[in-house]
Coordinates of C-alpha atoms in Angstrom, one line a residue:
Chain A
M71 CA -32.3 -22.5 24.8
A72 CA -30.9 -25.9 25.7
E73 CA -27.5 -24.9 27.2
Q74 CA -26.6 -28.4 28.0
G75 CA -27.2 -29.5 24.5
S76 CA -28.8 -32.8 25.9
T77 CA -32.5 -31.9 25.3
V78 CA -32.9 -30.5 21.9
P79 CA -36.5 -29.3 21.0
R80 CA -38.0 -31.6 18.6
A81 CA -39.3 -28.8 16.3
G82 CA -35.7 -27.4 15.8
P83 CA -32.9 -28.9 13.6
V84 CA -30.8 -31.6 15.1
G85 CA -27.4 -33.1 14.4
G86 CA -27.3 -34.5 10.9
D87 CA -29.6 -31.9 9.4
V88 CA -28.4 -29.5 6.7
V89 CA -29.2 -26.0 7.7
R90 CA -28.5 -22.6 5.9
R91 CA -25.5 -21.3 7.5
H92 CA -24.0 -18.4 5.6
H93 CA -25.8 -15.5 3.9
A94 CA -25.1 -15.1 0.2
A95 CA -23.4 -11.7 0.8
T96 CA -21.1 -13.4 3.4
R97 CA -20.2 -16.2 1.0
L98 CA -19.4 -13.8 -1.9
W99 CA -17.4 -11.4 0.2
H100 CA -15.5 -14.2 1.9
W101 CA -14.0 -15.5 -1.4
I102 CA -13.5 -12.0 -3.0
N103 CA -11.8 -10.9 0.2
F104 CA -9.6 -14.1 0.3
A105 CA -8.3 -13.4 -3.2
A106 CA -7.8 -9.7 -2.5
L107 CA -6.0 -10.4 0.9
L108 CA -3.7 -12.9 -0.9
I109 CA -2.8 -10.5 -3.6
L110 CA -2.4 -7.5 -1.2
L111 CA -0.2 -9.5 1.1
A112 CA 2.0 -10.8 -1.4
S113 CA 2.3 -7.5 -3.3
G114 CA 2.8 -5.7 0.1
L115 CA 5.7 -7.8 0.9
A116 CA 7.3 -6.9 -2.5
I117 CA 6.7 -3.2 -1.6
F118 CA 8.3 -3.7 1.8
N119 CA 11.3 -5.3 0.0
A120 CA 12.0 -1.9 -1.7
H121 CA 12.8 -0.5 1.8
P122 CA 12.9 -3.2 4.4
M123 CA 12.8 -1.0 7.5
L124 CA 10.0 0.4 9.7
Y125 CA 10.1 3.5 11.8
W126 CA 7.9 5.4 14.3
G127 CA 6.8 9.0 13.9
T128 CA 6.7 11.3 10.8
D129 CA 10.0 10.7 9.1
G130 CA 12.5 7.8 8.8
A131 CA 15.0 6.8 6.1
Y132 CA 18.1 5.2 7.7
P133 CA 18.7 1.8 9.3
E134 CA 19.9 3.4 12.7
D135 CA 16.4 4.9 13.1
A136 CA 14.5 1.7 12.3
W137 CA 12.7 -0.3 15.0
L138 CA 12.4 -3.2 12.5
L139 CA 14.9 -4.1 9.8
V140 CA 15.5 -7.0 7.5
G141 CA 19.0 -7.1 6.2
S142 CA 22.0 -9.3 5.4
V143 CA 25.6 -9.3 6.3
G144 CA 28.0 -11.7 4.3
D145 CA 26.3 -15.1 4.1
A146 CA 23.7 -14.5 6.7
G147 CA 20.2 -12.8 6.8
Y148 CA 18.9 -11.3 9.9
L149 CA 15.8 -9.7 11.3
Q150 CA 16.3 -6.9 13.8
I151 CA 13.6 -5.8 16.1
G152 CA 14.6 -3.0 18.4
E153 CA 17.8 -4.1 20.1
R154 CA 17.3 -7.8 19.4
T155 CA 18.7 -9.6 16.2
V156 CA 17.6 -13.0 15.0
E157 CA 19.5 -14.8 12.2
T158 CA 17.0 -15.7 9.4
T159 CA 19.3 -17.0 6.7
G160 CA 17.2 -18.9 4.2
V161 CA 14.0 -17.3 5.1
L162 CA 14.5 -13.5 5.4
G163 CA 17.2 -11.3 4.1
Y164 CA 19.5 -13.9 2.5
W165 CA 17.9 -17.0 0.7
A166 CA 18.0 -19.2 -2.4
N167 CA 15.4 -18.9 -5.0
E168 CA 13.9 -21.9 -6.9
K169 CA 17.0 -21.9 -9.2
G170 CA 19.3 -22.0 -6.2
E171 CA 20.5 -18.4 -6.7
M172 CA 21.2 -16.4 -3.5
R173 CA 19.1 -13.3 -3.0
R174 CA 19.3 -10.4 -0.5
W175 CA 15.7 -9.2 -0.6
A176 CA 13.8 -9.2 2.7
F177 CA 11.0 -11.5 1.7
P178 CA 11.7 -14.5 -0.5
E179 CA 10.5 -15.0 -4.0
W180 CA 7.8 -17.5 -3.3
S181 CA 6.0 -15.0 -1.0
I182 CA 6.0 -11.9 -3.2
L183 CA 4.1 -10.6 -6.2
P184 CA 5.6 -10.0 -8.6
S185 CA 8.2 -12.7 -7.9
N186 CA 11.0 -10.3 -9.3
S187 CA 10.0 -7.8 -6.5
N188 CA 9.5 -5.1 -9.2
L189 CA 8.2 -2.1 -7.1
A190 CA 6.2 -0.6 -9.9
I191 CA 4.3 -3.7 -10.7
A192 CA 3.8 -4.6 -7.0
R193 CA 2.3 -1.1 -6.4
R194 CA 0.0 -1.6 -9.4
W195 CA -1.3 -4.9 -7.8
H196 CA -1.5 -3.3 -4.5
L197 CA -3.3 -0.2 -5.3
T198 CA -5.8 -1.9 -7.6
F199 CA -6.7 -4.6 -5.3
G200 CA -6.9 -2.1 -2.4
W201 CA -9.9 -0.7 -4.1
L202 CA -11.5 -4.2 -4.3
F203 CA -10.6 -4.8 -0.6
A204 CA -12.0 -1.5 0.6
L205 CA -15.1 -1.4 -1.4
G206 CA -15.8 -5.1 -0.8
L207 CA -15.6 -4.5 3.0
G208 CA -18.0 -1.5 2.6
A209 CA -20.5 -3.6 0.7
F210 CA -20.3 -6.5 3.0
L211 CA -20.8 -4.3 6.0
V212 CA -23.9 -2.7 4.4
A213 CA -25.3 -6.0 3.5
S214 CA -24.5 -7.4 6.9
L215 CA -26.3 -4.6 8.6
V216 CA -29.4 -5.3 6.5
N217 CA -29.4 -9.2 6.7
G218 CA -28.6 -9.1 10.4
H219 CA -25.3 -10.8 10.2
L220 CA -23.5 -8.0 12.2
R221 CA -26.1 -8.3 14.9
A222 CA -25.6 -12.0 15.0
L223 CA -21.9 -11.3 15.6
L224 CA -22.5 -9.0 18.6
P225 CA -21.9 -11.2 21.7
G226 CA -24.7 -11.0 24.3
R227 CA -24.0 -9.9 28.0
R228 CA -24.1 -13.6 29.2
E229 CA -21.6 -14.6 26.6
M230 CA -19.2 -12.0 27.7
A231 CA -19.3 -13.2 31.4
P232 CA -15.7 -14.3 32.4
R233 CA -17.0 -17.7 33.3
H234 CA -18.6 -18.2 29.9
L235 CA -15.5 -16.9 28.1
L236 CA -13.2 -19.1 30.1
G237 CA -15.4 -22.2 29.4
C238 CA -15.4 -21.3 25.6
C239 CA -11.6 -21.0 25.7
R240 CA -11.4 -24.4 27.5
D241 CA -13.7 -26.0 24.9
H242 CA -11.5 -24.6 22.1
A243 CA -8.3 -25.8 23.8
M244 CA -9.7 -29.3 24.2
L245 CA -11.0 -29.2 20.6
R246 CA -14.6 -29.8 21.9
F247 CA -16.7 -28.1 19.2
P248 CA -20.4 -27.5 19.5
R249 CA -22.7 -30.2 18.2
G250 CA -26.3 -30.3 17.0
A251 CA -28.5 -27.1 17.1
E252 CA -25.7 -25.3 19.2
A253 CA -23.5 -25.4 16.1
I254 CA -25.8 -23.2 14.2
R255 CA -24.7 -20.0 16.0
Y256 CA -21.3 -18.7 16.5
N257 CA -19.7 -19.1 19.8
V258 CA -18.3 -16.1 21.8
L259 CA -14.7 -16.6 20.6
Q260 CA -15.8 -16.8 17.0
K261 CA -17.9 -13.7 17.3
L262 CA -15.1 -11.7 18.9
S263 CA -12.5 -12.8 16.4
Y264 CA -14.7 -12.2 13.4
L265 CA -15.8 -8.8 14.7
A266 CA -12.2 -7.8 15.5
V267 CA -11.2 -8.7 11.8
I268 CA -14.2 -7.0 10.2
V269 CA -14.6 -3.8 12.3
V270 CA -11.0 -3.2 13.6
L271 CA -8.2 -5.0 11.7
I272 CA -9.4 -4.6 8.1
P273 CA -10.5 -0.9 8.6
V274 CA -7.2 -0.2 10.2
M275 CA -5.4 -1.6 7.2
I276 CA -7.5 0.7 4.9
L277 CA -6.9 3.7 7.1
T278 CA -3.2 3.2 7.6
G279 CA -2.9 2.5 3.8
L280 CA -4.6 5.8 3.1
A281 CA -2.4 7.6 5.7
M282 CA 0.6 6.7 3.6
S283 CA -0.8 8.6 0.6
P284 CA 0.6 12.2 0.3
G285 CA -2.6 13.1 -1.7
I286 CA -5.1 11.8 0.8
V287 CA -3.5 13.2 3.9
A288 CA -3.6 16.7 2.3
A289 CA -7.5 16.3 2.3
W290 CA -7.6 14.3 5.6
P291 CA -4.5 15.4 7.8
W292 CA -6.3 13.8 10.9
L293 CA -5.2 10.4 9.5
L294 CA -1.6 11.5 10.2
D295 CA -2.6 12.4 13.8
L296 CA -4.6 9.3 14.3
F297 CA -1.6 7.1 13.7
G298 CA 1.1 9.4 14.9
G299 CA 2.8 10.3 11.6
R300 CA 3.2 8.6 8.2
Q301 CA 6.1 6.3 9.2
S302 CA 4.0 5.1 12.2
A303 CA 1.1 4.5 9.9
R304 CA 3.5 2.4 7.7
S305 CA 4.5 0.5 10.7
V306 CA 0.9 -0.2 11.9
H307 CA 0.0 -1.3 8.4
F308 CA 2.8 -4.0 8.6
I309 CA 1.9 -5.0 12.1
V310 CA -1.8 -5.5 11.3
A311 CA -1.0 -7.4 8.2
V312 CA 0.9 -9.9 10.4
L313 CA -2.1 -10.1 12.7
L314 CA -4.3 -10.8 9.7
V315 CA -1.9 -13.7 8.7
L316 CA -2.1 -15.0 12.2
F317 CA -6.0 -14.9 12.1
F318 CA -5.8 -16.7 8.8
L319 CA -3.6 -19.5 10.2
V320 CA -5.9 -20.0 13.3
H321 CA -9.0 -19.8 11.0
I322 CA -7.6 -22.5 8.8
L323 CA -6.5 -24.6 11.7
M324 CA -10.0 -24.5 13.4
I325 CA -11.5 -25.3 9.9
L326 CA -9.3 -28.3 9.5
L327 CA -10.0 -29.5 13.0
S328 CA -13.9 -29.2 12.8
G329 CA -14.9 -30.7 9.5
P330 CA -13.2 -29.0 6.6
L331 CA -15.5 -30.3 3.8
N332 CA -18.6 -29.3 5.7
H333 CA -17.3 -25.8 6.3
L334 CA -16.1 -25.4 2.8
R335 CA -19.6 -26.4 1.4
S336 CA -21.2 -23.9 3.8
M337 CA -19.1 -21.1 2.6
I338 CA -19.9 -22.1 -1.0
T339 CA -23.6 -23.2 -1.1
G340 CA -24.5 -22.0 2.3
G341 CA -25.6 -25.4 3.5
Y342 CA -24.0 -26.7 6.7
R343 CA -24.6 -30.3 8.1
L344 CA -24.9 -29.9 11.8
P345 CA -22.5 -32.3 13.7
K346 CA -24.3 -35.2 15.4
E347 CA -24.8 -34.6 19.1
R348 CA -22.6 -36.8 21.3
G349 CA -24.0 -40.3 21.9
R350 CA -26.5 -40.0 19.0
Chain B
M261 CA -19.6 -44.4 0.2
S262 CA -16.4 -46.3 0.3
R263 CA -14.5 -44.5 -2.6
R264 CA -14.9 -40.7 -2.1
L265 CA -13.4 -38.5 -4.8
L266 CA -12.8 -35.7 -2.3
T267 CA -11.0 -37.0 0.6
R268 CA -9.8 -34.9 3.5
R269 CA -6.1 -35.4 2.4
R270 CA -6.8 -34.3 -1.2
L271 CA -8.7 -31.2 0.0
L272 CA -5.8 -30.3 2.2
A273 CA -3.4 -30.8 -0.6
G274 CA -5.5 -28.8 -2.9
A275 CA -6.0 -26.0 -0.5
A276 CA -2.2 -25.9 0.3
A277 CA -1.4 -25.5 -3.4
A278 CA -4.2 -23.1 -4.1
A279 CA -2.4 -19.9 -2.7
P280 CA 1.0 -20.4 -4.3
A281 CA -0.7 -21.4 -7.6
T282 CA -3.0 -18.3 -7.5
L283 CA 0.2 -16.2 -6.8
A284 CA 2.1 -17.9 -9.7
G285 CA -0.8 -17.2 -12.1
C286 CA -1.0 -13.6 -10.9
D287 CA 2.8 -13.3 -11.4
R288 CA 2.5 -14.6 -15.1
L289 CA -0.4 -12.2 -15.8
G290 CA 1.2 -9.2 -14.2
A291 CA 4.2 -9.7 -16.5
S292 CA 2.1 -9.0 -19.6
A293 CA 2.1 -5.4 -20.8
A294 CA -1.5 -5.7 -22.0
F295 CA -2.7 -6.8 -18.5
Q296 CA -0.6 -4.0 -16.9
D297 CA -2.2 -1.6 -19.2
N298 CA -5.8 -2.8 -19.0
F299 CA -6.2 -4.2 -15.6
L300 CA -3.3 -3.2 -13.3
S301 CA -3.9 0.5 -14.2
L302 CA -7.4 0.5 -12.7
G303 CA -6.0 1.5 -9.2
E304 CA -4.3 4.6 -10.7
W305 CA -7.2 5.5 -13.0
L306 CA -9.5 5.5 -9.9
N307 CA -7.1 7.1 -7.6
Y308 CA -6.4 10.1 -9.9
R309 CA -10.0 10.8 -10.4
V310 CA -11.2 10.3 -6.8
H311 CA -8.3 12.2 -5.4
R312 CA -8.9 15.1 -7.7
L313 CA -12.6 15.1 -6.5
L314 CA -11.7 14.6 -2.9
I315 CA -8.6 16.6 -2.3
G316 CA -9.3 19.8 -4.4
D317 CA -6.8 22.5 -3.4
A318 CA -6.1 21.1 0.1
L319 CA -2.6 21.8 1.2
A320 CA -0.1 19.3 2.1
R321 CA 0.8 19.4 5.9
E322 CA 3.5 21.8 6.8
Y323 CA 5.8 21.0 9.6
R324 CA 7.7 23.1 12.3
P325 CA 11.5 24.0 12.0
E326 CA 12.3 21.4 14.7
D327 CA 10.7 18.7 12.6
V328 CA 13.3 19.0 9.8
S329 CA 15.1 15.7 9.3
P330 CA 18.9 16.1 10.3
V331 CA 20.1 14.3 7.1
F332 CA 17.6 14.4 4.2
R333 CA 18.1 11.2 2.2
T334 CA 18.8 11.6 -1.6
N335 CA 17.7 9.3 -4.4
G336 CA 18.3 9.3 -8.2
N337 CA 21.2 11.4 -9.4
T338 CA 23.2 13.3 -6.9
E339 CA 26.0 14.3 -9.1
P340 CA 25.2 14.7 -12.7
T341 CA 28.1 14.2 -15.1
D342 CA 26.5 15.7 -18.2
K343 CA 28.9 18.3 -19.7
T344 CA 26.4 21.2 -19.9
Y345 CA 25.5 20.7 -16.2
V346 CA 29.0 20.4 -15.0
A347 CA 29.9 23.7 -16.9
H348 CA 26.9 25.5 -15.4
E349 CA 27.8 24.3 -11.9
K350 CA 31.4 25.4 -12.3
S351 CA 30.3 28.9 -13.2
G352 CA 27.8 29.1 -10.2
F353 CA 25.0 28.8 -12.7
A354 CA 25.7 32.3 -14.0
A355 CA 24.8 31.4 -17.6
W356 CA 22.0 29.0 -16.5
R357 CA 18.6 29.8 -17.8
L358 CA 15.2 28.2 -17.0
T359 CA 13.5 27.9 -20.3
V360 CA 9.6 28.1 -20.4
D361 CA 8.1 27.2 -23.7
G362 CA 5.6 25.0 -25.5
L363 CA 2.0 26.1 -25.4
V364 CA 2.7 29.6 -23.9
A365 CA 2.1 33.1 -25.3
R366 CA 5.6 34.3 -24.4
P367 CA 8.3 31.7 -24.4
S368 CA 10.8 32.9 -21.8
A369 CA 14.1 32.2 -20.3
F370 CA 14.7 33.1 -16.6
T371 CA 18.1 33.5 -14.9
L372 CA 18.3 32.3 -11.3
D373 CA 18.4 35.8 -10.1
E374 CA 15.2 36.6 -11.9
L375 CA 13.4 33.5 -10.3
R376 CA 14.9 34.7 -6.9
A377 CA 13.4 38.2 -7.5
M378 CA 9.8 36.9 -7.9
P379 CA 7.5 36.4 -4.9
A380 CA 8.9 33.4 -3.0
R381 CA 7.3 30.8 -0.9
S382 CA 8.9 28.8 1.9
Q383 CA 7.4 25.5 3.2
I384 CA 8.5 22.7 5.5
T385 CA 7.1 19.6 4.2
R386 CA 7.4 15.8 4.2
H387 CA 9.0 14.1 1.3
D388 CA 7.6 10.5 0.6
C389 CA 9.8 8.3 -1.5
V390 CA 8.0 5.5 -3.5
E391 CA 10.3 3.0 -1.8
G392 CA 8.7 3.9 1.6
W393 CA 11.1 6.3 3.5
S394 CA 10.1 9.9 4.4
C395 CA 12.3 13.1 5.2
V396 CA 11.2 16.5 6.3
G397 CA 12.8 19.6 4.7
Q398 CA 12.3 23.2 4.2
W399 CA 12.0 24.3 0.6
T400 CA 12.1 27.9 -0.7
G401 CA 11.3 28.9 -4.3
V402 CA 8.9 30.5 -6.7
P403 CA 5.4 29.1 -7.2
L404 CA 5.3 27.4 -10.6
G405 CA 1.9 29.1 -11.2
Q406 CA 3.7 32.5 -11.2
V407 CA 6.3 31.4 -13.8
L408 CA 3.5 30.0 -15.9
D409 CA 1.4 33.2 -15.7
R410 CA 4.5 35.2 -16.7
A411 CA 4.9 33.1 -19.8
G412 CA 1.1 33.1 -20.4
L413 CA -0.3 29.6 -20.6
L414 CA -2.4 29.0 -23.7
P415 CA -5.8 27.6 -23.2
Q416 CA -4.8 24.3 -25.0
A417 CA -2.2 23.5 -22.4
R418 CA -3.2 20.5 -20.1
F419 CA 0.1 19.3 -18.7
I420 CA 3.5 20.8 -17.6
V421 CA 6.5 18.9 -18.5
F422 CA 9.9 19.3 -16.7
H423 CA 13.1 18.5 -18.7
C424 CA 16.1 17.9 -16.6
A425 CA 19.8 18.2 -16.9
D426 CA 20.6 14.8 -15.4
S427 CA 20.5 11.5 -17.4
V428 CA 19.6 8.0 -16.1
F429 CA 20.7 5.1 -18.2
G430 CA 21.6 7.5 -21.0
T431 CA 18.1 9.3 -21.0
D432 CA 17.6 12.8 -19.7
Y433 CA 15.2 12.6 -16.8
Y434 CA 11.8 14.2 -17.3
E435 CA 8.5 14.4 -15.4
S436 CA 5.1 15.9 -15.9
I437 CA 2.1 17.1 -13.8
D438 CA -1.5 18.2 -14.5
L439 CA -2.5 21.9 -14.3
A440 CA -4.3 21.3 -10.9
D441 CA -0.9 20.5 -9.4
A442 CA 1.0 23.0 -11.5
F443 CA -1.2 25.9 -10.0
H444 CA -1.4 24.5 -6.6
P445 CA 0.1 27.0 -4.1
Q446 CA 2.6 24.6 -2.7
T447 CA 4.0 23.6 -6.1
I448 CA 7.2 25.6 -6.4
L449 CA 10.4 25.6 -8.3
A450 CA 12.6 25.4 -5.2
Y451 CA 16.1 27.1 -5.4
G452 CA 16.6 26.9 -1.6
M453 CA 16.6 24.0 1.0
N454 CA 16.9 24.3 4.7
G455 CA 17.9 27.9 4.5
A456 CA 20.7 27.5 2.0
P457 CA 21.0 27.4 -1.8
L458 CA 19.6 24.1 -3.1
P459 CA 22.5 21.5 -2.8
R460 CA 23.6 19.6 -5.9
A461 CA 22.4 16.2 -4.4
H462 CA 18.9 17.7 -4.2
G463 CA 18.8 19.1 -7.7
A464 CA 20.7 22.5 -7.9
P465 CA 19.9 25.0 -9.1
V466 CA 16.2 24.3 -9.3
R467 CA 13.9 21.4 -8.6
L468 CA 10.3 20.9 -8.6
R469 CA 8.3 20.4 -5.3
V470 CA 4.9 18.9 -5.9
E471 CA 4.0 18.1 -2.3
R472 CA 1.0 15.9 -2.7
Q473 CA 2.8 13.3 -4.8
L474 CA 5.6 10.9 -4.3
G475 CA 9.3 11.7 -4.6
Y476 CA 10.0 10.7 -8.3
K477 CA 7.6 13.4 -9.4
H478 CA 9.8 16.1 -7.9
A479 CA 12.1 16.5 -10.9
K480 CA 15.7 17.7 -9.9
F481 CA 18.1 19.8 -12.0
V482 CA 15.2 21.3 -14.0
M483 CA 16.3 23.1 -17.3
R484 CA 13.2 23.5 -19.2
V485 CA 9.4 23.8 -18.4
E486 CA 7.2 22.9 -21.3
A487 CA 3.5 23.2 -21.6
V488 CA 1.8 20.6 -23.8
A489 CA -1.7 19.5 -24.7
T490 CA -0.9 15.8 -24.5
L491 CA 1.8 13.6 -23.0
S492 CA 1.8 11.4 -26.0
G493 CA 4.8 13.2 -27.6
I494 CA 7.0 13.1 -24.4
G495 CA 9.3 10.0 -24.1
R496 CA 7.2 6.9 -24.6
G497 CA 4.1 8.7 -23.8
R498 CA 3.5 7.8 -20.2
G499 CA 4.6 11.2 -18.9
G500 CA 7.8 10.6 -17.0
F501 CA 11.1 8.8 -16.9
W502 CA 10.2 6.1 -14.4
E503 CA 6.7 5.9 -15.9
D504 CA 8.1 5.0 -19.3
L505 CA 11.0 2.8 -18.0
S506 CA 9.1 0.6 -15.4
R507 CA 5.5 1.7 -15.4
Y508 CA 5.4 3.6 -12.2
E509 CA 2.2 5.4 -11.9
W510 CA 2.1 8.8 -13.6
Y511 CA -0.3 9.9 -10.7
A512 CA 1.8 9.3 -7.7
G513 CA -0.5 10.8 -5.1
I514 CA -0.7 7.4 -3.2

């Protein structure tokens, strides 16, 4: 393979060519999962509003036992993590809705589903779309095993060499994206982050969700031991949700920086136009 | 191409508006009763069936005495003001009876002492509130299955309904469970908590413990146990107070 990117074999695709980038299964799952994640996140924040505290261990019901807490005192909202407290007025704990009315829920109206923070309806959204999320991941993983997508995401030994990893980080930091034939394949940072989302973060979301179910943990008590108790599972569920939001933000940023229309098309039709090599 | 319809700026604006617009659309859809009934009940429908297949008779985890929460949080009514209840409480529940009726061969009424004389079960379990918090407590009571066997459940019976002494927003609290939960060994009518008689705040003299479901299913201040073939005649037909009022799930195993 042309590591330098300067001598691309004539037979292969070159910059400017449209290549088939994403499998149909990947494209279908990507958009289903995007919708499911959005609804799960917003309804999850509404569920959190019903008891805006997180604990470690089996039990937890009082603010003094919480490691994370969103609250309000007088005209100020605050976020407390461990011993540290940050004022979050206007964003968390005490904020104005669209009509200018002040509210004391943890997460604001624009971020939650339903916007009135009704716990019963939030749970209905969450528990219905949880099925789509879990079954969708399952189907995508099976399809990806069959069509070779998962194997393509596994980094090779040379890619995992510290020098290569560092080089890849440097390229990302300098916004130097691969061009020509090199852009067909994922680079090692993409592989690692997509793998982390698919085989770690999303499965942990599903398992911690199940670990909060008093019915499921009767059948699978090991879930409680795996996460260190029901309230720990609830905390991990929340932390991983934050990690998924961070992934989403970086993902969007990278898409915007490296040809958003081209990426959008490749995730809809599968066709991706290879960026032209430098100097061509 | 000098005039592109889809510019980068337009795409950005569209993408940035897509998520809030989707949520706003969902918000409007979710407010419709038909959508709640036909679509947003899918999760509950699936959970109930899959859980019944998957869980079978599995027991909820039981904890050690040292795991018991120092202060067990309460929710719902902690001090019913209903006249009958206040009178019962004043007399130490001497005249209180647990009525068992509906689709049973022998409609019965049990005194508190009669319930205490039946074979008892003690269990230290975790109570999960739908809001998100959990507390661990020890519960002592008579397995509901035994009470139902005494009254002789008729074959048509499919649900057990609990009528309570406390009222919320002017309606007496009620809840219901299926027979799989009713005859589960950990489903008890608890008259004791943490080694003492059940405190008022936790539903004295008797509350339901149905350990594989969320807190609102655990009816407090139980006065009457009724066996029915269908939930359609109970309240507004959804099987429980919160189910009828706010559309909380009837199956609260998740």
